PDB file of C-alpha atoms in Angstrom:
ATOM      1  CA  ASP A  35      63.339 167.389 105.612  1.00  0.00           C
ATOM      2  CA  THR A  36      61.752 166.756 102.002  1.00  0.00           C
ATOM      3  CA  GLU A  37      62.131 163.065 102.037  1.00  0.00           C
ATOM      4  CA  VAL A  38      60.180 160.385 100.409  1.00  0.00           C
ATOM      5  CA  THR A  39      61.485 156.932 100.787  1.00  0.00           C
ATOM      6  CA  GLN A  40      60.937 154.072  98.534  1.00  0.00           C
ATOM      7  CA  THR A  41      61.692 150.207  98.760  1.00  0.00           C
ATOM      8  CA  PRO A  42      63.018 148.253  97.066  1.00  0.00           C
ATOM      9  CA  LYS A  43      65.034 150.489  94.706  1.00  0.00           C
ATOM     10  CA  HIS A  44      65.263 147.427  92.372  1.00  0.00           C
ATOM     11  CA  LEU A  45      62.829 144.590  91.903  1.00  0.00           C
ATOM     12  CA  VAL A  46      62.749 141.803  89.201  1.00  0.00           C
ATOM     13  CA  MET A  47      59.599 139.578  89.068  1.00  0.00           C
ATOM     14  CA  GLY A  48      58.255 137.015  86.894  1.00  0.00           C
ATOM     15  CA  MET A  49      54.776 137.642  85.300  1.00  0.00           C
ATOM     16  CA  THR A  50      53.077 135.285  88.073  1.00  0.00           C
ATOM     17  CA  ASN A  51      54.720 136.800  90.932  1.00  0.00           C
ATOM     18  CA  LYS A  52      52.862 138.936  93.466  1.00  0.00           C
ATOM     19  CA  LYS A  53      54.981 141.542  94.935  1.00  0.00           C
ATOM     20  CA  SER A  54      54.615 145.139  96.481  1.00  0.00           C
ATOM     21  CA  LEU A  55      56.571 148.427  96.331  1.00  0.00           C
ATOM     22  CA  LYS A  56      56.434 150.367  99.418  1.00  0.00           C
ATOM     23  CA  CYS A  57      56.540 154.297 100.161  1.00  0.00           C
ATOM     24  CA  GLU A  58      56.893 156.549 103.294  1.00  0.00           C
ATOM     25  CA  GLN A  59      57.102 160.052 104.185  1.00  0.00           C
ATOM     26  CA  HIS A  60      56.995 161.836 107.294  1.00  0.00           C
ATOM     27  CA  MET A  61      56.446 165.448 106.049  1.00  0.00           C
ATOM     28  CA  GLY A  62      52.747 165.350 107.078  1.00  0.00           C
ATOM     29  CA  HIS A  63      51.740 165.617 103.572  1.00  0.00           C
ATOM     30  CA  ARG A  64      48.097 164.472 102.898  1.00  0.00           C
ATOM     31  CA  ALA A  65      48.371 163.530  99.423  1.00  0.00           C
ATOM     32  CA  MET A  66      50.684 160.754  97.987  1.00  0.00           C
ATOM     33  CA  TYR A  67      50.944 159.648  94.403  1.00  0.00           C
ATOM     34  CA  TRP A  68      52.207 156.587  92.485  1.00  0.00           C
ATOM     35  CA  TYR A  69      53.614 157.590  88.918  1.00  0.00           C
ATOM     36  CA  LYS A  70      54.972 155.321  86.427  1.00  0.00           C
ATOM     37  CA  GLN A  71      58.063 156.429  84.413  1.00  0.00           C
ATOM     38  CA  LYS A  72      59.676 155.258  81.331  1.00  0.00           C
ATOM     39  CA  ALA A  73      63.240 156.391  79.818  1.00  0.00           C
ATOM     40  CA  LYS A  74      63.129 160.280  78.677  1.00  0.00           C
ATOM     41  CA  LYS A  75      59.493 160.438  79.168  1.00  0.00           C
ATOM     42  CA  PRO A  76      57.637 162.519  81.655  1.00  0.00           C
ATOM     43  CA  PRO A  77      56.145 161.017  85.056  1.00  0.00           C
ATOM     44  CA  GLU A  78      52.759 159.102  84.058  1.00  0.00           C
ATOM     45  CA  LEU A  79      50.198 159.620  86.873  1.00  0.00           C
ATOM     46  CA  MET A  80      48.615 156.345  88.074  1.00  0.00           C
ATOM     47  CA  PHE A  81      47.087 157.047  91.431  1.00  0.00           C
ATOM     48  CA  VAL A  82      46.360 159.839  94.011  1.00  0.00           C
ATOM     49  CA  TYR A  83      45.578 159.321  97.461  1.00  0.00           C
ATOM     50  CA  SER A  84      44.247 162.515  99.351  1.00  0.00           C
ATOM     51  CA  TYR A  85      43.552 162.186 102.866  1.00  0.00           C
ATOM     52  CA  GLU A  86      44.084 158.332 102.766  1.00  0.00           C
ATOM     53  CA  LYS A  87      41.372 157.836 100.409  1.00  0.00           C
ATOM     54  CA  LEU A  88      41.991 157.022  96.508  1.00  0.00           C
ATOM     55  CA  SER A  89      40.980 160.295  94.671  1.00  0.00           C
ATOM     56  CA  ILE A  90      42.320 159.761  91.301  1.00  0.00           C
ATOM     57  CA  ASN A  91      42.816 156.549  89.402  1.00  0.00           C
ATOM     58  CA  GLU A  92      43.824 157.052  85.798  1.00  0.00           C
ATOM     59  CA  SER A  93      42.493 153.991  84.057  1.00  0.00           C
ATOM     60  CA  VAL A  94      45.184 151.975  85.635  1.00  0.00           C
ATOM     61  CA  PRO A  95      44.977 148.196  85.106  1.00  0.00           C
ATOM     62  CA  SER A  96      43.953 145.935  87.879  1.00  0.00           C
ATOM     63  CA  ARG A  97      47.272 144.248  87.920  1.00  0.00           C
ATOM     64  CA  PHE A  98      48.292 147.289  90.024  1.00  0.00           C
ATOM     65  CA  SER A  99      46.583 147.802  93.311  1.00  0.00           C
ATOM     66  CA  PRO A 100      47.403 150.633  95.373  1.00  0.00           C
ATOM     67  CA  GLU A 101      46.907 150.675  99.274  1.00  0.00           C
ATOM     68  CA  CYS A 102      47.073 153.719 101.688  1.00  0.00           C
ATOM     69  CA  PRO A 103      47.365 152.055 105.257  1.00  0.00           C
ATOM     70  CA  ASN A 104      47.719 155.469 106.937  1.00  0.00           C
ATOM     71  CA  SER A 105      48.790 159.089 105.954  1.00  0.00           C
ATOM     72  CA  SER A 106      52.279 158.155 105.988  1.00  0.00           C
ATOM     73  CA  LEU A 107      52.536 155.148 104.106  1.00  0.00           C
ATOM     74  CA  LEU A 108      51.532 154.012 100.609  1.00  0.00           C
ATOM     75  CA  ASN A 109      51.786 150.543  98.777  1.00  0.00           C
ATOM     76  CA  LEU A 110      51.484 149.664  95.138  1.00  0.00           C
ATOM     77  CA  HIS A 111      50.850 145.834  95.140  1.00  0.00           C
ATOM     78  CA  LEU A 112      51.651 144.056  91.805  1.00  0.00           C
ATOM     79  CA  HIS A 113      50.428 140.906  90.506  1.00  0.00           C
ATOM     80  CA  ALA A 114      50.513 139.215  87.096  1.00  0.00           C
ATOM     81  CA  LEU A 115      52.513 142.131  85.563  1.00  0.00           C
ATOM     82  CA  GLN A 116      53.617 142.167  81.880  1.00  0.00           C
ATOM     83  CA  PRO A 117      57.112 142.878  80.180  1.00  0.00           C
ATOM     84  CA  GLU A 118      55.836 146.189  79.213  1.00  0.00           C
ATOM     85  CA  ASP A 119      55.079 147.124  82.945  1.00  0.00           C
ATOM     86  CA  SER A 120      58.689 147.433  83.279  1.00  0.00           C
ATOM     87  CA  ALA A 121      59.628 151.141  84.392  1.00  0.00           C
ATOM     88  CA  LEU A 122      60.480 153.295  87.020  1.00  0.00           C
ATOM     89  CA  TYR A 123      57.843 153.696  89.659  1.00  0.00           C
ATOM     90  CA  LEU A 124      57.892 156.879  91.511  1.00  0.00           C
ATOM     91  CA  CYS A 125      56.125 157.650  94.636  1.00  0.00           C
ATOM     92  CA  ALA A 126      55.699 161.579  95.699  1.00  0.00           C
ATOM     93  CA  SER A 127      53.788 163.231  97.968  1.00  0.00           C
ATOM     94  CA  SER A 128      52.348 166.873  98.506  1.00  0.00           C
ATOM     95  CA  GLN A 129      50.916 168.812 101.227  1.00  0.00           C
ATOM     96  CA  GLY A 130      47.339 169.204 100.479  1.00  0.00           C
ATOM     97  CA  ALA A 131      45.738 167.699  97.610  1.00  0.00           C
ATOM     98  CA  TYR A 132      42.811 169.934  97.369  1.00  0.00           C
ATOM     99  CA  ARG A 133      44.668 173.405  97.293  1.00  0.00           C
ATOM    100  CA  ALA A 134      47.201 172.169  94.732  1.00  0.00           C
ATOM    101  CA  ALA A 135      48.398 175.991  94.600  1.00  0.00           C
ATOM    102  CA  GLY A 136      51.593 176.420  96.053  1.00  0.00           C
ATOM    103  CA  ASN A 137      52.078 172.603  96.654  1.00  0.00           C
ATOM    104  CA  THR A 138      55.335 171.332  95.701  1.00  0.00           C
ATOM    105  CA  ILE A 139      55.106 167.532  94.870  1.00  0.00           C
ATOM    106  CA  TYR A 140      58.412 165.764  96.295  1.00  0.00           C
ATOM    107  CA  PHE A 141      59.314 162.325  94.710  1.00  0.00           C
ATOM    108  CA  GLY A 142      61.337 159.366  96.003  1.00  0.00           C
ATOM    109  CA  GLU A 143      63.923 158.105  94.386  1.00  0.00           C
ATOM    110  CA  GLY A 144      61.843 155.533  92.695  1.00  0.00           C
ATOM    111  CA  SER A 145      61.716 151.740  92.269  1.00  0.00           C
ATOM    112  CA  TRP A 146      62.988 150.260  89.321  1.00  0.00           C
ATOM    113  CA  LEU A 147      60.990 147.155  88.202  1.00  0.00           C
ATOM    114  CA  THR A 148      62.000 144.611  85.647  1.00  0.00           C
ATOM    115  CA  VAL A 149      59.193 142.325  84.620  1.00  0.00           C
ATOM    116  CA  VAL A 150      60.433 138.976  82.975  1.00  0.00           C
TER     117      VAL A 150
ATOM    118  CA  ASP B  41      46.080 166.125  75.481  1.00  0.00           C
ATOM    119  CA  GLN B  42      49.459 167.629  76.440  1.00  0.00           C
ATOM    120  CA  GLN B  43      48.628 170.584  78.524  1.00  0.00           C
ATOM    121  CA  VAL B  44      52.424 171.226  79.365  1.00  0.00           C
ATOM    122  CA  LYS B  45      54.964 170.970  76.654  1.00  0.00           C
ATOM    123  CA  GLN B  46      58.610 171.532  76.348  1.00  0.00           C
ATOM    124  CA  ASN B  47      59.417 171.699  72.664  1.00  0.00           C
ATOM    125  CA  SER B  48      62.893 171.300  72.625  1.00  0.00           C
ATOM    126  CA  PRO B  49      64.080 167.514  73.550  1.00  0.00           C
ATOM    127  CA  SER B  50      67.734 168.401  74.216  1.00  0.00           C
ATOM    128  CA  LEU B  51      70.023 171.274  74.607  1.00  0.00           C
ATOM    129  CA  SER B  52      73.826 171.711  74.675  1.00  0.00           C
ATOM    130  CA  VAL B  53      75.573 174.614  76.302  1.00  0.00           C
ATOM    131  CA  GLN B  54      79.112 175.212  77.199  1.00  0.00           C
ATOM    132  CA  GLU B  55      80.082 175.540  80.929  1.00  0.00           C
ATOM    133  CA  GLY B  56      79.869 178.791  82.606  1.00  0.00           C
ATOM    134  CA  ARG B  57      77.178 180.089  79.901  1.00  0.00           C
ATOM    135  CA  ILE B  58      73.480 180.478  80.455  1.00  0.00           C
ATOM    136  CA  SER B  59      71.357 177.587  79.906  1.00  0.00           C
ATOM    137  CA  ILE B  60      67.655 178.454  79.143  1.00  0.00           C
ATOM    138  CA  LEU B  61      64.955 175.817  79.136  1.00  0.00           C
ATOM    139  CA  ASN B  62      61.467 176.562  77.910  1.00  0.00           C
ATOM    140  CA  CYS B  63      58.017 175.738  78.762  1.00  0.00           C
ATOM    141  CA  ASP B  64      54.635 176.231  77.420  1.00  0.00           C
ATOM    142  CA  TYR B  65      51.274 175.630  78.708  1.00  0.00           C
ATOM    143  CA  THR B  66      47.623 175.686  77.596  1.00  0.00           C
ATOM    144  CA  ASN B  67      45.370 175.734  80.382  1.00  0.00           C
ATOM    145  CA  SER B  68      44.866 179.244  81.966  1.00  0.00           C
ATOM    146  CA  MET B  69      43.681 177.792  85.209  1.00  0.00           C
ATOM    147  CA  PHE B  70      47.222 176.637  86.035  1.00  0.00           C
ATOM    148  CA  ASP B  71      48.490 179.092  88.795  1.00  0.00           C
ATOM    149  CA  TYR B  72      51.526 177.299  90.154  1.00  0.00           C
ATOM    150  CA  PHE B  73      54.642 175.993  88.152  1.00  0.00           C
ATOM    151  CA  LEU B  74      57.543 173.900  89.278  1.00  0.00           C
ATOM    152  CA  TRP B  75      60.812 172.584  87.630  1.00  0.00           C
ATOM    153  CA  TYR B  76      62.460 169.382  88.255  1.00  0.00           C
ATOM    154  CA  LYS B  77      65.914 168.094  87.545  1.00  0.00           C
ATOM    155  CA  LYS B  78      66.115 164.385  86.704  1.00  0.00           C
ATOM    156  CA  TYR B  79      69.199 162.031  86.559  1.00  0.00           C
ATOM    157  CA  PRO B  80      68.860 158.525  85.107  1.00  0.00           C
ATOM    158  CA  ALA B  81      67.303 155.774  87.137  1.00  0.00           C
ATOM    159  CA  GLU B  82      66.642 158.273  89.880  1.00  0.00           C
ATOM    160  CA  GLY B  83      63.480 160.184  90.878  1.00  0.00           C
ATOM    161  CA  PRO B  84      62.942 163.915  89.789  1.00  0.00           C
ATOM    162  CA  THR B  85      64.203 166.287  92.202  1.00  0.00           C
ATOM    163  CA  PHE B  86      62.397 169.615  92.846  1.00  0.00           C
ATOM    164  CA  LEU B  87      64.478 172.776  91.666  1.00  0.00           C
ATOM    165  CA  ILE B  88      62.358 175.969  91.953  1.00  0.00           C
ATOM    166  CA  SER B  89      58.606 176.868  91.925  1.00  0.00           C
ATOM    167  CA  ILE B  90      56.676 179.959  90.840  1.00  0.00           C
ATOM    168  CA  SER B  91      53.331 181.167  91.774  1.00  0.00           C
ATOM    169  CA  SER B  92      51.413 182.879  88.961  1.00  0.00           C
ATOM    170  CA  ILE B  93      51.245 186.088  91.309  1.00  0.00           C
ATOM    171  CA  LYS B  94      54.904 186.501  90.381  1.00  0.00           C
ATOM    172  CA  ASP B  95      56.862 186.777  87.267  1.00  0.00           C
ATOM    173  CA  LYS B  96      60.112 185.890  88.373  1.00  0.00           C
ATOM    174  CA  ASN B  97      61.580 183.663  91.234  1.00  0.00           C
ATOM    175  CA  GLU B  98      65.205 183.300  91.816  1.00  0.00           C
ATOM    176  CA  ASP B  99      67.203 180.711  93.858  1.00  0.00           C
ATOM    177  CA  GLY B 100      71.102 181.000  93.380  1.00  0.00           C
ATOM    178  CA  ARG B 101      72.164 179.959  90.096  1.00  0.00           C
ATOM    179  CA  PHE B 102      68.357 179.003  88.996  1.00  0.00           C
ATOM    180  CA  THR B 103      65.759 181.702  88.080  1.00  0.00           C
ATOM    181  CA  VAL B 104      62.277 181.079  86.739  1.00  0.00           C
ATOM    182  CA  PHE B 105      60.475 183.492  84.635  1.00  0.00           C
ATOM    183  CA  LEU B 106      56.660 183.324  83.960  1.00  0.00           C
ATOM    184  CA  ASN B 107      54.943 185.047  81.134  1.00  0.00           C
ATOM    185  CA  LYS B 108      51.235 184.576  81.835  1.00  0.00           C
ATOM    186  CA  SER B 109      49.939 186.280  78.782  1.00  0.00           C
ATOM    187  CA  ALA B 110      52.183 184.044  76.587  1.00  0.00           C
ATOM    188  CA  LYS B 111      51.483 181.025  78.898  1.00  0.00           C
ATOM    189  CA  HIS B 112      55.124 180.533  78.828  1.00  0.00           C
ATOM    190  CA  LEU B 113      57.886 179.911  81.639  1.00  0.00           C
ATOM    191  CA  SER B 114      61.586 179.359  81.419  1.00  0.00           C
ATOM    192  CA  LEU B 115      64.419 178.295  83.625  1.00  0.00           C
ATOM    193  CA  HIS B 116      67.572 180.119  83.489  1.00  0.00           C
ATOM    194  CA  ILE B 117      70.722 178.410  84.713  1.00  0.00           C
ATOM    195  CA  VAL B 118      73.605 180.418  85.261  1.00  0.00           C
ATOM    196  CA  PRO B 119      76.639 179.764  85.366  1.00  0.00           C
ATOM    197  CA  SER B 120      75.923 176.418  83.881  1.00  0.00           C
ATOM    198  CA  GLN B 121      78.015 173.361  85.361  1.00  0.00           C
ATOM    199  CA  PRO B 122      78.603 169.823  84.044  1.00  0.00           C
ATOM    200  CA  GLY B 123      76.837 168.687  87.067  1.00  0.00           C
ATOM    201  CA  ASP B 124      73.682 170.415  85.685  1.00  0.00           C
ATOM    202  CA  SER B 125      73.635 167.802  82.913  1.00  0.00           C
ATOM    203  CA  ALA B 126      70.156 166.068  83.378  1.00  0.00           C
ATOM    204  CA  VAL B 127      66.710 165.832  82.132  1.00  0.00           C
ATOM    205  CA  TYR B 128      64.608 168.922  83.167  1.00  0.00           C
ATOM    206  CA  PHE B 129      60.792 168.739  83.460  1.00  0.00           C
ATOM    207  CA  CYS B 130      58.537 171.643  84.089  1.00  0.00           C
ATOM    208  CA  ALA B 131      55.241 170.933  85.788  1.00  0.00           C
ATOM    209  CA  ALA B 132      52.108 172.933  86.419  1.00  0.00           C
ATOM    210  CA  SER B 133      48.992 172.736  88.518  1.00  0.00           C
ATOM    211  CA  ALA B 134      45.571 174.392  89.381  1.00  0.00           C
ATOM    212  CA  SER B 135      44.295 175.370  92.755  1.00  0.00           C
ATOM    213  CA  THR B 136      41.032 173.844  91.874  1.00  0.00           C
ATOM    214  CA  GLY B 137      42.430 170.198  91.095  1.00  0.00           C
ATOM    215  CA  ASN B 138      45.007 168.126  92.682  1.00  0.00           C
ATOM    216  CA  GLN B 139      47.126 166.955  89.869  1.00  0.00           C
ATOM    217  CA  PHE B 140      50.267 168.106  88.566  1.00  0.00           C
ATOM    218  CA  TYR B 141      50.842 168.060  84.776  1.00  0.00           C
ATOM    219  CA  PHE B 142      54.231 167.350  83.473  1.00  0.00           C
ATOM    220  CA  GLY B 143      56.067 168.309  80.119  1.00  0.00           C
ATOM    221  CA  THR B 144      57.939 165.860  78.125  1.00  0.00           C
ATOM    222  CA  GLY B 145      61.292 167.014  79.500  1.00  0.00           C
ATOM    223  CA  THR B 146      64.611 168.729  78.024  1.00  0.00           C
ATOM    224  CA  SER B 147      67.733 166.970  78.151  1.00  0.00           C
ATOM    225  CA  LEU B 148      70.575 169.338  79.260  1.00  0.00           C
ATOM    226  CA  THR B 149      73.958 168.699  78.246  1.00  0.00           C
ATOM    227  CA  VAL B 150      76.732 171.189  79.642  1.00  0.00           C
ATOM    228  CA  ILE B 151      80.067 170.641  78.096  1.00  0.00           C
ATOM    229  CA  PRO B 152      83.123 171.114  79.952  1.00  0.00           C
TER     230      PRO B 152
END
């Protein structure tokens, strides 16, 4: 089972709203990722959690706040977003972050976010 | 700094023929390579991978070839089917790090 589950699939929010994206995997993976993807562009890395600790933050604005409550769950808290933040937000996981060779990263279906 | 490049943004192939998607990389530390297929508004789906200790890996209609000296890999799909129409991303990683680097994608259209 190579499933990463994301909710909600679609989200429309105003620029003053606070919302959260959720991600869950039960593959025993110890690395979890948030990516942002615009149409016909490659996934753009935002955050990496390794063993439930934030290991990479790719200079993402503070209006995006990740949280890893446990090894299976990953959240992305959204606050005061801008219209240009509208994109597909992808959660992903892989077996082990510090031995990336041989690891395959598996993506969820994504949460399509529209900021109005 | 784009470490993984897909120089063909699009490719059209007749149904039943071979599709060849190319990918180049610059970082000699990369030792694991992956291909993903993506439909609009969906997450990328893992297709096939190859370790740097191999030069070929095959899975059904999909074969990935790796030329380490040229820092080049390719994905062959044969025979191509209309359902293969999607954007294909190659990705690379190094055992010394925990990031995956993606190419810019190639949009494949298989014409019935």
